[in-house]
PDB file of C-alpha atoms in Angstrom:
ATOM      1  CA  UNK A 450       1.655   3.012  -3.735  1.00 97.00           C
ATOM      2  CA  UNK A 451       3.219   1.345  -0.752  1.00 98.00           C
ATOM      3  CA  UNK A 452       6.847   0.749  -0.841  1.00 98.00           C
ATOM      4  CA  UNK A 453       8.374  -1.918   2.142  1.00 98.00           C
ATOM      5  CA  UNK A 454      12.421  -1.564   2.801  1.00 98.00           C
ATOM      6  CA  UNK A 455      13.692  -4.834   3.889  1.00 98.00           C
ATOM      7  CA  UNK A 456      17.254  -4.624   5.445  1.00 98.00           C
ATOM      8  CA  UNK A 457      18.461  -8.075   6.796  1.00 98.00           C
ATOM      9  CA  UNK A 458      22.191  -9.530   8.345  1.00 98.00           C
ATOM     10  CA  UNK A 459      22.150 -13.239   6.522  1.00 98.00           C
ATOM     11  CA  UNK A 460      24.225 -15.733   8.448  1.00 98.00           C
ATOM     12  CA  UNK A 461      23.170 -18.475   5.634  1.00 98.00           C
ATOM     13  CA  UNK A 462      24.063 -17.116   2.572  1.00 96.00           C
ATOM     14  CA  UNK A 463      22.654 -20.457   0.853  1.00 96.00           C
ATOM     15  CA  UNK A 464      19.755 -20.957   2.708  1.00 97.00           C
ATOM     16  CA  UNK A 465      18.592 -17.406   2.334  1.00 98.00           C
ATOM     17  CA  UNK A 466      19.258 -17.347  -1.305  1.00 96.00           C
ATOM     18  CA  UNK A 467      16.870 -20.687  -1.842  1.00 96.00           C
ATOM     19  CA  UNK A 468      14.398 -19.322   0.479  1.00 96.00           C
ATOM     20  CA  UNK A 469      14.437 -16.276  -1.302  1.00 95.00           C
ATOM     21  CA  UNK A 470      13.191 -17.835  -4.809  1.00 93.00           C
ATOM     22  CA  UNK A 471       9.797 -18.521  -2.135  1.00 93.00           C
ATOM     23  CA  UNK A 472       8.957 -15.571  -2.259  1.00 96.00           C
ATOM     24  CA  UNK A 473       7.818 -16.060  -6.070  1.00 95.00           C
ATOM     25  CA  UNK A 474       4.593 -16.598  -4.362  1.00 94.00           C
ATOM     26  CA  UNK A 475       3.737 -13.060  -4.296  1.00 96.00           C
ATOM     27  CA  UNK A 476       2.683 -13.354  -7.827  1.00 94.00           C
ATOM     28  CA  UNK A 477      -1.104 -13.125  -8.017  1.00 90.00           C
ATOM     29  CA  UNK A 478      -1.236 -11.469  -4.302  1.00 96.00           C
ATOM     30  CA  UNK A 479      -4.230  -9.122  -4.609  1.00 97.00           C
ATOM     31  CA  UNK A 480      -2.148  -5.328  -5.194  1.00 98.00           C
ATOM     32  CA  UNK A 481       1.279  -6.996  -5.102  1.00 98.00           C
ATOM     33  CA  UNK A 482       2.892  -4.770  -7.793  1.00 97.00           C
ATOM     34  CA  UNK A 483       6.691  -6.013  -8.019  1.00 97.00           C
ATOM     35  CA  UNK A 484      10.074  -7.204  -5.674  1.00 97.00           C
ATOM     36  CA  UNK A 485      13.834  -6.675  -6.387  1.00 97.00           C
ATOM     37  CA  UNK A 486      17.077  -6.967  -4.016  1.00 97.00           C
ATOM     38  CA  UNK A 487      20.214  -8.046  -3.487  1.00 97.00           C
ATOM     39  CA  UNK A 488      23.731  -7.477  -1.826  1.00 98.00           C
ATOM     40  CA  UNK A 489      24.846  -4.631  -0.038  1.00 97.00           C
ATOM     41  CA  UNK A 490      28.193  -3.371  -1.872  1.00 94.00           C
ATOM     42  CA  UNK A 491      29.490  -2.157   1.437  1.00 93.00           C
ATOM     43  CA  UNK A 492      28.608  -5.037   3.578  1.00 95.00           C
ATOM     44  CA  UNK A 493      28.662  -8.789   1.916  1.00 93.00           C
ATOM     45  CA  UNK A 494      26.438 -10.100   4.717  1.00 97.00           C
ATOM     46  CA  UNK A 495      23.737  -7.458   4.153  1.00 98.00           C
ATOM     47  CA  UNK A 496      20.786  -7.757   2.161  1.00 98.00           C
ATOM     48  CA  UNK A 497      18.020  -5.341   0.976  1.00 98.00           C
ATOM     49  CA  UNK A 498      14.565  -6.235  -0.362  1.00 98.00           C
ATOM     50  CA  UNK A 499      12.027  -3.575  -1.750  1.00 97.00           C
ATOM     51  CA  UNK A 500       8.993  -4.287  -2.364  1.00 96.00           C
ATOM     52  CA  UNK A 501       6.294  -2.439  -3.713  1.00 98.00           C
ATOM     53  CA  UNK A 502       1.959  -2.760  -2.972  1.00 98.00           C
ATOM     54  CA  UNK A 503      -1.086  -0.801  -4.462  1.00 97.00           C
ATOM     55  CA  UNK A 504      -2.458   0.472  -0.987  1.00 97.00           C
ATOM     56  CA  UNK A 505      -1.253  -0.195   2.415  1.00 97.00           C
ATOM     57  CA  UNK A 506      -4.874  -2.059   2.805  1.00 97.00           C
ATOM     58  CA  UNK A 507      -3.469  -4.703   0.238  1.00 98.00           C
ATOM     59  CA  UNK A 508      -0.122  -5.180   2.058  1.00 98.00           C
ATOM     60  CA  UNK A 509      -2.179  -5.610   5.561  1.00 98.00           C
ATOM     61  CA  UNK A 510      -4.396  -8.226   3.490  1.00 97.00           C
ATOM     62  CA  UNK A 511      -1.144 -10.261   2.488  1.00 97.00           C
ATOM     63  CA  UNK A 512       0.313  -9.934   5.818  1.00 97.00           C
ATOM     64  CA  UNK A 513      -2.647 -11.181   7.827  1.00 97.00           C
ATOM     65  CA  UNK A 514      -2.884 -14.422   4.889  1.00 94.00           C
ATOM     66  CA  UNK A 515       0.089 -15.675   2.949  1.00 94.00           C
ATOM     67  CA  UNK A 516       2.817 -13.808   4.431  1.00 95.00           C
ATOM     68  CA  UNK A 517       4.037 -16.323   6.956  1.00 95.00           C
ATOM     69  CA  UNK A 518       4.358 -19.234   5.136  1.00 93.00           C
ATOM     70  CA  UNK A 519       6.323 -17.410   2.020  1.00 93.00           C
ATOM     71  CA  UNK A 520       8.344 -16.476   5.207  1.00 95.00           C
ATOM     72  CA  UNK A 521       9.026 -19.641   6.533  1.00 95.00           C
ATOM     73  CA  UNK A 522      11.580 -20.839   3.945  1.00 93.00           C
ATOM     74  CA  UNK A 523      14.094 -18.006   5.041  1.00 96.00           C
ATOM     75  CA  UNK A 524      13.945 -18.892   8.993  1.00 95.00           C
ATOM     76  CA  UNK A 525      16.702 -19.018  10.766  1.00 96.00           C
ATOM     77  CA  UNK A 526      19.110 -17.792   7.588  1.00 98.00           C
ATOM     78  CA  UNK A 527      19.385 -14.012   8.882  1.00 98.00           C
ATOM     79  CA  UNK A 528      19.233 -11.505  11.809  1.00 96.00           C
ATOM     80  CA  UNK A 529      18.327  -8.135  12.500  1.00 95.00           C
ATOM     81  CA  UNK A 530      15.757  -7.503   9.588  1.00 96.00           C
ATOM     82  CA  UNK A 531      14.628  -3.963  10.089  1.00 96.00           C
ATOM     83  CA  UNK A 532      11.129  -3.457   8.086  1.00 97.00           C
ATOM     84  CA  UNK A 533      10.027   0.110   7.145  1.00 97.00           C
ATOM     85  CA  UNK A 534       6.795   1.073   5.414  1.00 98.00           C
ATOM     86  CA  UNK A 535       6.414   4.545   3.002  1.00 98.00           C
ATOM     87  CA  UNK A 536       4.271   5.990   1.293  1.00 97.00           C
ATOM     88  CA  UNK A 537       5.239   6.658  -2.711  1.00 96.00           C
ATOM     89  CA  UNK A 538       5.165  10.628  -2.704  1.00 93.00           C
ATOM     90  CA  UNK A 539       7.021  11.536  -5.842  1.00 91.00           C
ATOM     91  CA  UNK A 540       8.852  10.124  -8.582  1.00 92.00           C
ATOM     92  CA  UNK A 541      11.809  10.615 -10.092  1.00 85.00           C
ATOM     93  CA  UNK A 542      12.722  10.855 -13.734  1.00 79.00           C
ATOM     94  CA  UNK A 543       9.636   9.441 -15.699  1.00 74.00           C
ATOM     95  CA  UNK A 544       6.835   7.962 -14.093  1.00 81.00           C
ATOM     96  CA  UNK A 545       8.190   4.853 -11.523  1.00 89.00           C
ATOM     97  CA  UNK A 546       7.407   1.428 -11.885  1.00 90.00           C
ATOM     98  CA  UNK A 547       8.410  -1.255 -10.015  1.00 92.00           C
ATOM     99  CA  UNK A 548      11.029  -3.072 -12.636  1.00 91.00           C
ATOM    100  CA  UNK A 549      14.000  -4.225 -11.849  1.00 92.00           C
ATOM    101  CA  UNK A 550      14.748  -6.561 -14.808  1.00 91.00           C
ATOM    102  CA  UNK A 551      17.249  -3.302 -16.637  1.00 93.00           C
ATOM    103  CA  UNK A 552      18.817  -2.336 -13.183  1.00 94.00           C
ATOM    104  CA  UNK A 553      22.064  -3.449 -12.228  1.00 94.00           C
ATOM    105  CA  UNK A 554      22.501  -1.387  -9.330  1.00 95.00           C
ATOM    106  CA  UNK A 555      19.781   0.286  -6.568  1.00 95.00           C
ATOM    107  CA  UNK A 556      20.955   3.350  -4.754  1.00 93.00           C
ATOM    108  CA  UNK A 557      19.380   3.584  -1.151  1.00 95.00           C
ATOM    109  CA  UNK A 558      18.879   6.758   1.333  1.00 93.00           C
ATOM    110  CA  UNK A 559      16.776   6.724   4.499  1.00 95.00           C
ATOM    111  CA  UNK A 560      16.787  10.400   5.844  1.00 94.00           C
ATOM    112  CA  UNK A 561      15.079  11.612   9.186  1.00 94.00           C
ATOM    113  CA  UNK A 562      14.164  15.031   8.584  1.00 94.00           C
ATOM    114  CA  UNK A 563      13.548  18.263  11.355  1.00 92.00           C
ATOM    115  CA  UNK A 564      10.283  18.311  11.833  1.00 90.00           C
ATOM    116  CA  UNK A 565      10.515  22.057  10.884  1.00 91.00           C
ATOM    117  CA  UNK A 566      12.081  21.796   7.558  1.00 91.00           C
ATOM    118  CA  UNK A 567       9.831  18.810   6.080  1.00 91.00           C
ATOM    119  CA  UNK A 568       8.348  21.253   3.192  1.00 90.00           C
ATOM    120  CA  UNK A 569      11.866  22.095   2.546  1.00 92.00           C
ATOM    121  CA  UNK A 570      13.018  18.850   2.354  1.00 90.00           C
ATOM    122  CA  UNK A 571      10.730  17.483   0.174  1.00 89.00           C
ATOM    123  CA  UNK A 572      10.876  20.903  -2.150  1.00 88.00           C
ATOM    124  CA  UNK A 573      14.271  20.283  -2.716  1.00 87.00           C
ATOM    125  CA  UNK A 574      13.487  16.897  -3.466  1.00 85.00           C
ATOM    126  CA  UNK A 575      11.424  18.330  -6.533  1.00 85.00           C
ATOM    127  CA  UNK A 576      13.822  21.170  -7.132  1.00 85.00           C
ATOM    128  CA  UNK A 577      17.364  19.899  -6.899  1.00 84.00           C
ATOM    129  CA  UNK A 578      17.680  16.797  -6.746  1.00 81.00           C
ATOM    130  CA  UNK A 579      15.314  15.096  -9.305  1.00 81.00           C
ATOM    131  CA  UNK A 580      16.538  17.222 -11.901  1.00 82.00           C
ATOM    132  CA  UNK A 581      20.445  16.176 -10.819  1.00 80.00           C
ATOM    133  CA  UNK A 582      19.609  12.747 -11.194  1.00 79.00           C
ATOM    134  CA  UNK A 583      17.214  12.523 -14.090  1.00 76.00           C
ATOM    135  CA  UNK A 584      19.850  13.942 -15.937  1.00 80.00           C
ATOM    136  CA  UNK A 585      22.373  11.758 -15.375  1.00 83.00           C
ATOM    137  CA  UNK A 586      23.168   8.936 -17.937  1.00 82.00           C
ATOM    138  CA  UNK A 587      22.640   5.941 -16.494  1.00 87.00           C
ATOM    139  CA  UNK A 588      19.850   7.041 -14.132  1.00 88.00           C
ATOM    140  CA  UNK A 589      16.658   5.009 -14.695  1.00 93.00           C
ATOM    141  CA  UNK A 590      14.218   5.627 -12.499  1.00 93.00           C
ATOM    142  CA  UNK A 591      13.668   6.604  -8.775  1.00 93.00           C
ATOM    143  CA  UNK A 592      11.459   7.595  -6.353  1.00 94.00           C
ATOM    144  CA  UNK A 593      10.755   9.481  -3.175  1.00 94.00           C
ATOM    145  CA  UNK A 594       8.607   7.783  -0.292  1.00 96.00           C
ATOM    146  CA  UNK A 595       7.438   9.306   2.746  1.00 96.00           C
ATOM    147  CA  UNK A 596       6.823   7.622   6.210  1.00 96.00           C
ATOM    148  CA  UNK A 597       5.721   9.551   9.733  1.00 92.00           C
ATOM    149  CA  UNK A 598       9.060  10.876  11.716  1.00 87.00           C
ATOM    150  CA  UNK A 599       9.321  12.473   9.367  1.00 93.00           C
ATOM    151  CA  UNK A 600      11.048   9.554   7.384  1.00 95.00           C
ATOM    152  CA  UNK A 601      12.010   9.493   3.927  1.00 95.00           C
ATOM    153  CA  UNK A 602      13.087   6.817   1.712  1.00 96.00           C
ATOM    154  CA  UNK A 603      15.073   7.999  -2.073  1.00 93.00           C
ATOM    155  CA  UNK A 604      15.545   4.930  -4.081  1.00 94.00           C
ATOM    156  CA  UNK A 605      17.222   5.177  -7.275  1.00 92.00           C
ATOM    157  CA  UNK A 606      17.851   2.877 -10.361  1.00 93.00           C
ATOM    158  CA  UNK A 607      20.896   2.755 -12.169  1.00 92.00           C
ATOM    159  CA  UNK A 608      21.455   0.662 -14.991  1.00 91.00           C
ATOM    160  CA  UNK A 609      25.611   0.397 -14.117  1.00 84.00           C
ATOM    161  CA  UNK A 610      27.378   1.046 -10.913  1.00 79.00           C
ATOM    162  CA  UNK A 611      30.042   2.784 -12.394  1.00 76.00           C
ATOM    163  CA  UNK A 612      27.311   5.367 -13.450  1.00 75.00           C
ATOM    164  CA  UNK A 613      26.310   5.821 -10.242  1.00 75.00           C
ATOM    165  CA  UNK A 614      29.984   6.585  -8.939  1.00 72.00           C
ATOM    166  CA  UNK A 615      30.435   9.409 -11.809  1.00 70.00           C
ATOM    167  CA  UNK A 616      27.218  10.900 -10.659  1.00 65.00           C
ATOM    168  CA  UNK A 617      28.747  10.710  -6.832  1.00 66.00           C
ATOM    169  CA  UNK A 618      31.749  11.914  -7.233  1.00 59.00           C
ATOM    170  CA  UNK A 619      30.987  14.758  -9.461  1.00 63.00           C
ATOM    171  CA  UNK A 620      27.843  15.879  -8.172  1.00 66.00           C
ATOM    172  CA  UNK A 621      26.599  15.187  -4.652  1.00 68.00           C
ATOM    173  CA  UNK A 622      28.501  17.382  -3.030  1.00 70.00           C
ATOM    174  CA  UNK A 623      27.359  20.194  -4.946  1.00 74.00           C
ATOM    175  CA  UNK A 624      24.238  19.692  -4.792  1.00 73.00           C
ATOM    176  CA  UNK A 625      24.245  18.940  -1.079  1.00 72.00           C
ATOM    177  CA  UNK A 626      24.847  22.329  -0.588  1.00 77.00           C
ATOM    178  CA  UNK A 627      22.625  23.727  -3.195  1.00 77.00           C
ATOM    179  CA  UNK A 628      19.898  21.895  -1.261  1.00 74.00           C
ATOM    180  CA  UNK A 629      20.695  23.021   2.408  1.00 81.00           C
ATOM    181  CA  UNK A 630      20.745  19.439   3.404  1.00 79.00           C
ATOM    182  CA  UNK A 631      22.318  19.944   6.734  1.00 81.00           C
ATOM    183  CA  UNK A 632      19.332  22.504   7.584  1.00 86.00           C
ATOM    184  CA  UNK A 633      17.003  19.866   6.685  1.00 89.00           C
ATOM    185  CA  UNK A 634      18.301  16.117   7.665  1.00 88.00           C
ATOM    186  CA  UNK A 635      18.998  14.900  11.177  1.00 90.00           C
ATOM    187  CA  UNK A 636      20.159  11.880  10.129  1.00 91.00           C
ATOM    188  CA  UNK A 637      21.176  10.230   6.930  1.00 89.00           C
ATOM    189  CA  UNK A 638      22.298   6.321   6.111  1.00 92.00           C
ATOM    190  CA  UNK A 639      22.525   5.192   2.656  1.00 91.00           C
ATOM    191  CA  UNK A 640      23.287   1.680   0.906  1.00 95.00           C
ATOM    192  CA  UNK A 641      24.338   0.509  -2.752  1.00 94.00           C
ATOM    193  CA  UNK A 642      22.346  -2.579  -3.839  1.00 97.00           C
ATOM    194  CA  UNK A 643      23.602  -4.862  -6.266  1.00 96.00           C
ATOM    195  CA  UNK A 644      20.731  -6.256  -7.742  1.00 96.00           C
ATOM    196  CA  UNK A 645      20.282 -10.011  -7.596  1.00 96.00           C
ATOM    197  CA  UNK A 646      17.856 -10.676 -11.255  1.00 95.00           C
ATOM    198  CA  UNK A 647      16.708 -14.342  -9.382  1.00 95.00           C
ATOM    199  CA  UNK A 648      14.930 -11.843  -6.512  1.00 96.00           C
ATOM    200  CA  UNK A 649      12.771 -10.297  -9.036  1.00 96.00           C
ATOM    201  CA  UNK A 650       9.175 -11.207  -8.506  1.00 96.00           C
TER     202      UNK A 650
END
């Protein structure tokens, strides 16, 4: 599965809001399998979109058709969209599917890895972390996708925010070091998505 990270600045909160109900169109798209997003908690002008394809072939067939027009009710309502592309390599908790109607928040980390400590990384991934969030109440459903860099995208599903912050502040740290994370990551930058239900496609 192909997952697409979407991380826009709106400067028309209206405008991108209606233009966002557009994108409803994806329904029927040949390998479209599902699209949540919403509002950065951090930032109030920031908004992430995932997005979620069979094969990468199926994304490049909607991109080269119908992607422009669904994209034409948004122009002009944000800035600096930044679009990344990964490959689904593992899943966390039970097996992932691209639902967002039972999530209330989405829990984002992009990390760019050493290129020495990749099989680490991703072993840790398996080892340490999965298990840490899959047992957390709360915790619906995640997953861990893969793009050349070496890039990696963890996206996580929480059904409250507030069960998200008692997993951070009682367990990250831990298991940060548990995981050698410093050894592995050269850079890290993370978001917490409220979830907007009228972006769900």
């Amino acid at each position: 599965m192909l997952v697409k990270w979407i991380r826009c600045t709106v400067v028309d909160r209206r405008g991108f809001e209606r233009g966002q109900r557009k994108w409803a169109g994806l329904l029927g798209e040949p390998g479209f399998r599902g699209q949540g997003g919403g509002w950065s908690r951090g930032r109030h002008d920031v908004a992430h979109l995932f997005n979620f394809w069979e094969s990468r072939a199926f994304y490049d067939s909607f991109m080269a058709r119908s992607h422009d027009r669904l994209a034409a009710a948004q122009a002009g309502t944000y800035r600096n969209v930044q679009v990344r592309l990964f490959e689904h390599r593992l899943d966390v908790k039970v097996g992932f599917s691209p639902q967002f109607t039972d999530a209330d928040v989405v829990r984002v980390a992009h990390c760019r890895v050493r290129a020495d400590r990749e099989e680490h990384f991703r072993l840790m991934q398996e080892k340490v972390w999965n298990p840490a969030m899959a047992g957390s109440p709360g915790m619906l459903r995640g997953l861990l996708g893969e793009a050349p860099g070496p890039e990696f995208l963890v996206l996580s599903m929480w059904n409250s925010g507030a069960e998200h912050g008692k997993y951070r502040v009682e367990r990250v740290e831990r298991l940060a070091l548990r995981a050698q994370i410093e050894a592995d990551v050269e850079a890290i930058t993370g978001d917490v998505v409220e979830m907007d239900p009228s972006w769900t496609v």
